[in-house]
Amino acid sequence: MDDKKIILSGIKPSGELTLGSYIGAIKNWVELSDEYECYYMLADMHAITVRQEPAELRRRTLEQLAQYIACGLDPEKNTIFIQSHVPAHAELGWVLSCYTMFGELSRMTQFKDKSAKNEENINAGLFTYPSLMAADILVYQADLVPVGDDQKQHVEICRDIAVRFNGIYGETFKLPEPFIPKAGARIMSLQEPQNKMSKSEQDSGGCICILDKPESILRAFKRAVTDSETEVRYDPKAKPGVSNLMQIYAVCAGKTFAEIEAEFSGKGYGDLKATVGEAVVETLRPIREEAARLLSDKAYLEQIYKNGAERAARAANRTVQKVYKKVGFVGK
Ligand code: TRP
């Protein structure tokens, strides 16, 4: 058991979980729990780098936890926890910020994008976000970090920080690798299929959330942007909208692109959109119902996140103690 490789990942509860987070992340996590020792967190400390409404953040954090479990993530087999419940993240985060360079943080594309969008709140936390994320990963001595493409740069800077620290103090941190899932890695917006599906465009119909009602899912698919041809063919460059619908359908219905092309040969995009919409509704229905059931059982959720935090802290504290000693803090 001890020789299992360690996995850590997390999602910020700063918006609703989307179909993209289900297909691109959580669905894959479910399949890893037998082979790896897995830690999955709700990254609430990262969420406050952008201003949050407190009551909303609390609600979304619990909803996200319920959805993790409703998606099939077994709390017995995985350590599921809330980041702020494990002080080791903040403790190691501070130490690592002293081994992260101003220059390298300035080059992070996520910081550049977010500060451009958020000119009135370019705070220090937004800037040092990668040091905290490095702590999230290194504190568990993770081998693999399942992330989307957009987070690869954060795993790279995490490795750079680990190499720097190990270089000064000797072998302390394991070097993690990004772990990018093969299929369904990137679900695109239904309205702007050249961009990733993002929780920020919930109102435009470009984004589907796991907890959305069937009517609104069907409506969003009906309005999905396609192209001026008529042929259902997988070609993400020339036909990003249609290919995205095919990608979603492939995952939700368990079909190959060839099977989908055959199914829709001679039919129009209207049929495709309606069929994919139905498939998504049926995929999300049991998850939405189970999440609602779990959310009505606050005591159960509390037991999950308390156990999770305890288990996580046990592993994380070992690393913090080792690091504190190496940098020269007096032991307690
Ligand atoms: N930065 C990630 C995101 O925006 C969330 C995150 C925080 C994370 N800490 C992490 C992901 C550690 C993987 C590992 O989606």
CSV table of C-alpha atoms and ligand atoms in Angstrom, one decimal:
chain,number,residue,atom,x,y,z
A,1,MET,CA,0.0,0.0,0.0
A,2,ASP,CA,2.8,2.4,0.9
A,3,ASP,CA,4.4,2.0,-2.5
A,4,LYS,CA,1.4,3.4,-4.3
A,5,LYS,CA,2.1,6.6,-6.2
A,6,ILE,CA,0.5,9.7,-4.8
A,7,ILE,CA,-1.9,11.9,-6.6
A,8,LEU,CA,-3.1,15.4,-5.6
A,9,SER,CA,-5.5,17.7,-7.4
A,10,GLY,CA,-8.1,20.3,-6.6
A,11,ILE,CA,-10.6,22.7,-7.9
A,12,LYS,CA,-11.4,26.2,-6.6
A,13,PRO,CA,-15.0,26.5,-5.3
A,14,SER,CA,-15.2,29.9,-7.0
A,15,GLY,CA,-18.0,29.0,-9.3
A,16,GLU,CA,-20.3,26.1,-10.1
A,17,LEU,CA,-18.7,22.8,-11.3
A,18,THR,CA,-19.1,22.5,-15.1
A,19,LEU,CA,-19.6,19.7,-17.5
A,20,GLY,CA,-15.9,20.5,-18.4
A,21,SER,CA,-14.8,19.9,-14.9
A,22,TYR,CA,-16.7,16.6,-14.8
A,23,ILE,CA,-15.4,15.2,-18.1
A,24,GLY,CA,-12.0,16.8,-17.9
A,25,ALA,CA,-11.2,16.1,-14.3
A,26,ILE,CA,-13.5,14.4,-11.8
A,27,LYS,CA,-14.6,11.6,-14.0
A,28,ASN,CA,-11.0,10.7,-14.5
A,29,TRP,CA,-10.2,11.0,-10.8
A,30,VAL,CA,-12.8,8.3,-10.1
A,31,GLU,CA,-10.8,5.8,-12.1
A,32,LEU,CA,-7.5,6.5,-10.3
A,33,SER,CA,-8.5,5.6,-6.8
A,34,ASP,CA,-7.6,1.9,-7.0
A,35,GLU,CA,-4.1,2.3,-8.4
A,36,TYR,CA,-3.0,5.5,-6.6
A,37,GLU,CA,-3.2,7.1,-3.2
A,38,CYS,CA,-5.3,10.1,-4.0
A,39,TYR,CA,-5.8,13.5,-2.3
A,40,TYR,CA,-8.5,15.8,-3.7
A,41,MET,CA,-9.1,19.1,-2.2
A,42,LEU,CA,-11.6,22.0,-2.4
A,43,ALA,CA,-9.2,24.9,-3.0
A,44,ASP,CA,-11.0,27.5,-1.0
A,45,MET,CA,-7.7,29.4,-0.1
A,46,HIS,CA,-7.0,29.8,-3.8
A,47,ALA,CA,-10.6,31.0,-4.4
A,48,ILE,CA,-10.1,34.1,-2.3
A,49,THR,CA,-7.4,35.5,-4.6
A,50,VAL,CA,-10.5,36.8,-6.4
A,51,ARG,CA,-13.1,38.5,-4.2
A,52,GLN,CA,-15.8,36.1,-3.1
A,53,GLU,CA,-19.2,36.6,-1.4
A,54,PRO,CA,-18.6,34.7,1.9
A,55,ALA,CA,-22.0,33.0,2.1
A,56,GLU,CA,-21.7,31.9,-1.6
A,57,LEU,CA,-18.2,30.6,-1.1
A,58,ARG,CA,-19.4,28.5,1.9
A,59,ARG,CA,-22.4,27.2,-0.1
A,60,ARG,CA,-20.3,26.4,-3.2
A,61,THR,CA,-17.6,24.6,-1.1
A,62,LEU,CA,-20.2,22.2,0.4
A,63,GLU,CA,-22.0,21.8,-3.0
A,64,GLN,CA,-18.7,21.0,-4.6
A,65,LEU,CA,-17.9,18.4,-2.0
A,66,ALA,CA,-21.4,16.8,-2.5
A,67,GLN,CA,-20.7,16.8,-6.3
A,68,TYR,CA,-17.3,15.2,-5.9
A,69,ILE,CA,-19.0,12.3,-4.1
A,70,ALA,CA,-22.0,12.2,-6.3
A,71,CYS,CA,-19.7,11.9,-9.4
A,72,GLY,CA,-18.4,8.7,-7.9
A,73,LEU,CA,-15.4,9.8,-5.9
A,74,ASP,CA,-15.5,7.4,-3.0
A,75,PRO,CA,-14.5,9.1,0.3
A,76,GLU,CA,-13.3,5.8,1.7
A,77,LYS,CA,-10.8,5.3,-1.1
A,78,ASN,CA,-9.8,8.9,-1.6
A,79,THR,CA,-8.8,11.6,0.9
A,80,ILE,CA,-11.3,14.4,0.2
A,81,PHE,CA,-10.8,17.6,2.2
A,82,ILE,CA,-11.1,21.4,2.3
A,83,GLN,CA,-7.8,23.2,1.8
A,84,SER,CA,-8.3,25.7,4.7
A,85,HIS,CA,-8.9,22.8,7.1
A,86,VAL,CA,-5.3,21.7,6.7
A,87,PRO,CA,-3.0,24.4,8.0
A,88,ALA,CA,0.1,22.7,6.5
A,89,HIS,CA,-0.8,24.2,3.2
A,90,ALA,CA,-0.5,27.8,4.5
A,91,GLU,CA,2.6,26.9,6.5
A,92,LEU,CA,4.5,25.4,3.7
A,93,GLY,CA,3.1,28.0,1.3
A,94,TRP,CA,4.8,30.8,3.3
A,95,VAL,CA,8.1,28.9,3.4
A,96,LEU,CA,8.0,28.2,-0.4
A,97,SER,CA,7.1,31.9,-1.1
A,98,CYS,CA,10.6,32.6,0.2
A,99,TYR,CA,12.1,30.3,-2.4
A,100,THR,CA,10.0,31.6,-5.3
A,101,MET,CA,11.3,34.4,-7.4
A,102,PHE,CA,9.6,37.7,-8.2
A,103,GLY,CA,10.7,37.2,-11.8
A,104,GLU,CA,9.2,33.8,-12.3
A,105,LEU,CA,5.9,34.8,-10.7
A,106,SER,CA,5.7,37.7,-13.1
A,107,ARG,CA,5.9,35.4,-16.0
A,108,MET,CA,3.0,33.3,-15.1
A,109,THR,CA,0.3,33.5,-17.8
A,110,GLN,CA,-2.6,33.0,-15.3
A,111,PHE,CA,-1.4,35.9,-13.2
A,112,LYS,CA,-1.1,38.1,-16.3
A,113,ASP,CA,-4.6,37.1,-17.5
A,114,LYS,CA,-6.2,37.5,-14.1
A,115,SER,CA,-4.6,40.8,-13.3
A,116,ALA,CA,-5.7,42.1,-16.7
A,117,LYS,CA,-9.3,41.1,-16.0
A,118,ASN,CA,-9.2,42.3,-12.4
A,119,GLU,CA,-7.4,45.6,-12.5
A,120,GLU,CA,-9.1,46.8,-9.3
A,121,ASN,CA,-7.8,43.9,-7.2
A,122,ILE,CA,-4.3,42.8,-8.2
A,123,ASN,CA,-3.5,41.5,-4.7
A,124,ALA,CA,-0.4,39.8,-3.4
A,125,GLY,CA,-2.2,36.5,-3.1
A,126,LEU,CA,-3.0,36.5,-6.8
A,127,PHE,CA,0.7,37.0,-7.4
A,128,THR,CA,2.0,34.3,-5.0
A,129,TYR,CA,-0.8,31.8,-5.9
A,130,PRO,CA,1.8,29.5,-7.5
A,131,SER,CA,3.8,29.2,-4.2
A,132,LEU,CA,0.6,28.1,-2.4
A,133,MET,CA,-0.2,25.7,-5.2
A,134,ALA,CA,3.4,24.3,-5.0
A,135,ALA,CA,2.8,23.7,-1.3
A,136,ASP,CA,-0.5,21.9,-2.0
A,137,ILE,CA,1.4,19.5,-4.2
A,138,LEU,CA,4.7,19.1,-2.4
A,139,VAL,CA,3.3,18.8,1.1
A,140,TYR,CA,1.9,15.4,0.1
A,141,GLN,CA,5.0,14.4,-1.8
A,142,ALA,CA,2.7,13.9,-4.8
A,143,ASP,CA,4.1,12.0,-7.8
A,144,LEU,CA,1.3,13.0,-10.2
A,145,VAL,CA,-0.9,16.1,-10.5
A,146,PRO,CA,-4.0,15.6,-12.8
A,147,VAL,CA,-4.6,19.1,-14.3
A,148,GLY,CA,-5.9,20.6,-17.5
A,149,ASP,CA,-3.5,22.2,-20.0
A,150,ASP,CA,-4.0,25.6,-18.4
A,151,GLN,CA,-2.5,24.5,-15.1
A,152,LYS,CA,0.7,22.9,-16.6
A,153,GLN,CA,2.7,26.0,-16.1
A,154,HIS,CA,1.8,25.9,-12.4
A,155,VAL,CA,3.1,22.3,-12.0
A,156,GLU,CA,6.3,23.4,-13.8
A,157,ILE,CA,7.0,26.2,-11.4
A,158,CYS,CA,6.2,23.8,-8.6
A,159,ARG,CA,9.0,21.6,-9.9
A,160,ASP,CA,11.4,24.5,-10.2
A,161,ILE,CA,10.7,25.5,-6.6
A,162,ALA,CA,11.2,21.9,-5.4
A,163,VAL,CA,14.5,21.6,-7.3
A,164,ARG,CA,15.7,24.9,-5.9
A,165,PHE,CA,14.8,23.8,-2.3
A,166,ASN,CA,16.3,20.3,-2.7
A,167,GLY,CA,19.5,21.9,-4.2
A,168,ILE,CA,20.0,24.1,-1.1
A,169,TYR,CA,18.9,21.6,1.7
A,170,GLY,CA,19.3,18.2,0.1
A,171,GLU,CA,16.5,15.8,-1.0
A,172,THR,CA,13.3,17.1,0.6
A,173,PHE,CA,10.5,17.1,-2.0
A,174,LYS,CA,9.6,14.5,-4.6
A,175,LEU,CA,9.3,16.1,-8.1
A,176,PRO,CA,5.8,15.9,-9.3
A,177,GLU,CA,4.7,15.4,-13.0
A,178,PRO,CA,1.6,16.9,-14.6
A,179,PHE,CA,-0.9,14.1,-15.5
A,180,ILE,CA,-3.0,15.2,-18.4
A,181,PRO,CA,-5.9,12.9,-19.3
A,182,LYS,CA,-6.1,11.6,-22.8
A,183,ALA,CA,-9.7,11.8,-23.9
A,184,GLY,CA,-12.1,14.5,-23.2
A,185,ALA,CA,-9.3,16.6,-21.7
A,186,ARG,CA,-10.8,19.9,-23.0
A,187,ILE,CA,-14.5,20.5,-23.3
A,188,MET,CA,-15.0,23.8,-25.1
A,189,SER,CA,-17.7,26.5,-24.7
A,190,LEU,CA,-20.9,25.8,-26.6
A,191,GLN,CA,-21.0,29.4,-27.7
A,192,GLU,CA,-17.4,30.1,-28.5
A,193,PRO,CA,-16.0,26.6,-29.2
A,194,GLN,CA,-12.5,27.9,-29.7
A,195,ASN,CA,-12.4,28.7,-26.0
A,196,LYS,CA,-12.5,26.3,-23.0
A,197,MET,CA,-15.9,25.9,-21.3
A,198,SER,CA,-15.6,28.2,-18.3
A,199,LYS,CA,-17.8,28.9,-15.4
A,200,SER,CA,-17.6,32.6,-16.1
A,201,GLU,CA,-19.9,32.3,-19.1
A,202,GLN,CA,-22.7,30.6,-17.3
A,203,ASP,CA,-25.2,33.3,-18.5
A,204,SER,CA,-24.4,33.2,-22.2
A,205,GLY,CA,-25.4,29.5,-22.5
A,206,GLY,CA,-21.8,28.5,-23.4
A,207,CYS,CA,-21.4,26.6,-20.1
A,208,ILE,CA,-23.2,23.7,-18.7
A,209,CYS,CA,-23.0,23.1,-14.9
A,210,ILE,CA,-23.3,19.7,-13.3
A,211,LEU,CA,-26.3,20.8,-11.2
A,212,ASP,CA,-28.2,22.5,-14.1
A,213,LYS,CA,-31.8,21.5,-14.7
A,214,PRO,CA,-32.6,19.3,-17.8
A,215,GLU,CA,-34.6,22.1,-19.5
A,216,SER,CA,-31.7,24.5,-19.4
A,217,ILE,CA,-29.2,21.9,-20.5
A,218,LEU,CA,-31.4,21.0,-23.6
A,219,ARG,CA,-31.9,24.7,-24.3
A,220,ALA,CA,-28.1,25.4,-24.2
A,221,PHE,CA,-27.4,22.5,-26.6
A,222,LYS,CA,-30.1,23.6,-29.0
A,223,ARG,CA,-28.4,27.0,-29.2
A,224,ALA,CA,-24.9,25.6,-29.5
A,225,VAL,CA,-22.7,27.2,-32.2
A,226,THR,CA,-21.8,24.9,-35.1
A,227,ASP,CA,-20.6,25.9,-38.6
A,228,SER,CA,-22.0,26.6,-42.0
A,229,GLU,CA,-21.6,23.1,-43.3
A,230,THR,CA,-24.0,20.2,-42.7
A,231,GLU,CA,-21.7,17.2,-42.2
A,232,VAL,CA,-21.1,15.7,-38.8
A,233,ARG,CA,-17.4,15.1,-38.9
A,234,TYR,CA,-14.7,15.2,-36.2
A,235,ASP,CA,-12.2,17.9,-37.2
A,236,PRO,CA,-11.5,20.2,-34.2
A,237,LYS,CA,-9.5,22.8,-36.3
A,238,ALA,CA,-12.0,23.3,-39.1
A,239,LYS,CA,-15.2,22.4,-37.1
A,240,PRO,CA,-14.6,23.2,-33.5
A,241,GLY,CA,-18.3,23.5,-32.5
A,242,VAL,CA,-19.4,20.2,-34.1
A,243,SER,CA,-16.2,18.4,-32.8
A,244,ASN,CA,-16.9,19.6,-29.3
A,245,LEU,CA,-20.4,18.3,-29.4
A,246,MET,CA,-19.0,14.9,-30.7
A,247,GLN,CA,-16.4,14.9,-27.9
A,248,ILE,CA,-19.1,15.4,-25.3
A,249,TYR,CA,-21.4,12.8,-26.9
A,250,ALA,CA,-18.5,10.3,-27.1
A,251,VAL,CA,-17.9,10.5,-23.4
A,252,CYS,CA,-21.5,10.6,-22.3
A,253,ALA,CA,-22.7,7.8,-24.6
A,254,GLY,CA,-19.5,5.8,-24.7
A,255,LYS,CA,-19.3,5.9,-28.5
A,256,THR,CA,-16.3,6.4,-30.8
A,257,PHE,CA,-16.1,9.3,-33.3
A,258,ALA,CA,-16.6,6.9,-36.2
A,259,GLU,CA,-19.8,5.5,-34.6
A,260,ILE,CA,-21.1,9.0,-34.1
A,261,GLU,CA,-20.3,10.0,-37.7
A,262,ALA,CA,-22.2,7.0,-38.9
A,263,GLU,CA,-25.1,7.6,-36.6
A,264,PHE,CA,-25.5,11.1,-38.0
A,265,SER,CA,-24.7,10.6,-41.7
A,266,GLY,CA,-27.5,12.2,-43.7
A,267,LYS,CA,-28.9,13.9,-40.6
A,268,GLY,CA,-28.6,17.6,-39.7
A,269,TYR,CA,-26.9,19.5,-36.9
A,270,GLY,CA,-30.3,19.9,-35.2
A,271,ASP,CA,-30.5,16.1,-34.6
A,272,LEU,CA,-26.9,16.1,-33.3
A,273,LYS,CA,-27.6,18.9,-30.8
A,274,ALA,CA,-30.8,17.3,-29.5
A,275,THR,CA,-29.2,13.9,-29.1
A,276,VAL,CA,-26.1,15.2,-27.3
A,277,GLY,CA,-28.3,17.4,-25.1
A,278,GLU,CA,-30.3,14.3,-24.1
A,279,ALA,CA,-27.2,12.3,-23.5
A,280,VAL,CA,-25.8,15.0,-21.2
A,281,VAL,CA,-29.1,15.3,-19.3
A,282,GLU,CA,-29.1,11.5,-18.7
A,283,THR,CA,-25.4,11.5,-17.6
A,284,LEU,CA,-25.9,14.4,-15.1
A,285,ARG,CA,-29.3,13.4,-13.8
A,286,PRO,CA,-28.2,10.8,-11.3
A,287,ILE,CA,-25.3,13.1,-10.2
A,288,ARG,CA,-27.6,16.0,-9.6
A,289,GLU,CA,-30.1,13.9,-7.7
A,290,GLU,CA,-27.4,12.3,-5.5
A,291,ALA,CA,-25.8,15.7,-4.8
A,292,ALA,CA,-29.1,17.0,-3.7
A,293,ARG,CA,-29.6,14.0,-1.4
A,294,LEU,CA,-26.1,14.5,0.1
A,295,LEU,CA,-26.6,18.2,0.6
A,296,SER,CA,-29.6,17.5,2.7
A,297,ASP,CA,-27.4,15.4,5.0
A,298,LYS,CA,-25.0,18.0,6.4
A,299,ALA,CA,-23.9,15.7,9.2
A,300,TYR,CA,-22.6,13.2,6.6
A,301,LEU,CA,-20.8,15.8,4.6
A,302,GLU,CA,-19.2,17.1,7.8
A,303,GLN,CA,-18.0,13.7,8.7
A,304,ILE,CA,-16.4,13.3,5.3
A,305,TYR,CA,-14.6,16.6,5.4
A,306,LYS,CA,-13.5,16.2,9.0
A,307,ASN,CA,-12.1,12.7,8.3
A,308,GLY,CA,-10.5,13.9,5.1
A,309,ALA,CA,-8.8,16.8,6.8
A,310,GLU,CA,-7.5,14.6,9.6
A,311,ARG,CA,-6.0,12.1,7.1
A,312,ALA,CA,-4.6,14.8,4.9
A,313,ALA,CA,-3.0,16.7,7.9
A,314,ARG,CA,-1.2,13.5,9.1
A,315,ALA,CA,0.6,13.2,5.8
A,316,ALA,CA,1.1,17.0,5.3
A,317,ASN,CA,2.5,17.7,8.8
A,318,ARG,CA,5.3,15.3,8.3
A,319,THR,CA,6.6,17.3,5.3
A,320,VAL,CA,6.1,20.6,7.2
A,321,GLN,CA,8.2,19.4,10.2
A,322,LYS,CA,10.9,18.2,7.9
A,323,VAL,CA,11.0,21.5,6.1
A,324,TYR,CA,10.9,23.6,9.2
A,325,LYS,CA,13.9,21.7,10.5
A,326,LYS,CA,15.8,22.1,7.3
A,327,VAL,CA,15.4,25.9,7.1
A,328,GLY,CA,16.5,26.3,10.7
A,329,PHE,CA,13.4,26.8,12.8
A,330,VAL,CA,13.7,25.7,16.5
A,331,GLY,CA,11.7,22.5,17.1
A,332,LYS,CA,8.7,22.7,19.5
B,1,TRP,N1,-5.0,26.3,-9.7
B,1,TRP,C1,-6.0,25.2,-9.9
B,1,TRP,C2,-7.1,25.8,-10.8
B,1,TRP,O1,-7.2,27.0,-10.9
B,1,TRP,C3,-6.6,24.8,-8.6
B,1,TRP,C4,-5.5,24.2,-7.7
B,1,TRP,C5,-5.1,24.8,-6.5
B,1,TRP,C6,-4.8,23.0,-7.9
B,1,TRP,N2,-4.1,24.0,-6.0
B,1,TRP,C7,-3.9,22.9,-6.8
B,1,TRP,C8,-4.8,22.0,-8.9
B,1,TRP,C9,-3.0,21.8,-6.7
B,1,TRP,C10,-3.9,21.0,-8.8
B,1,TRP,C11,-3.0,20.9,-7.7
B,1,TRP,O2,-7.9,25.1,-11.3
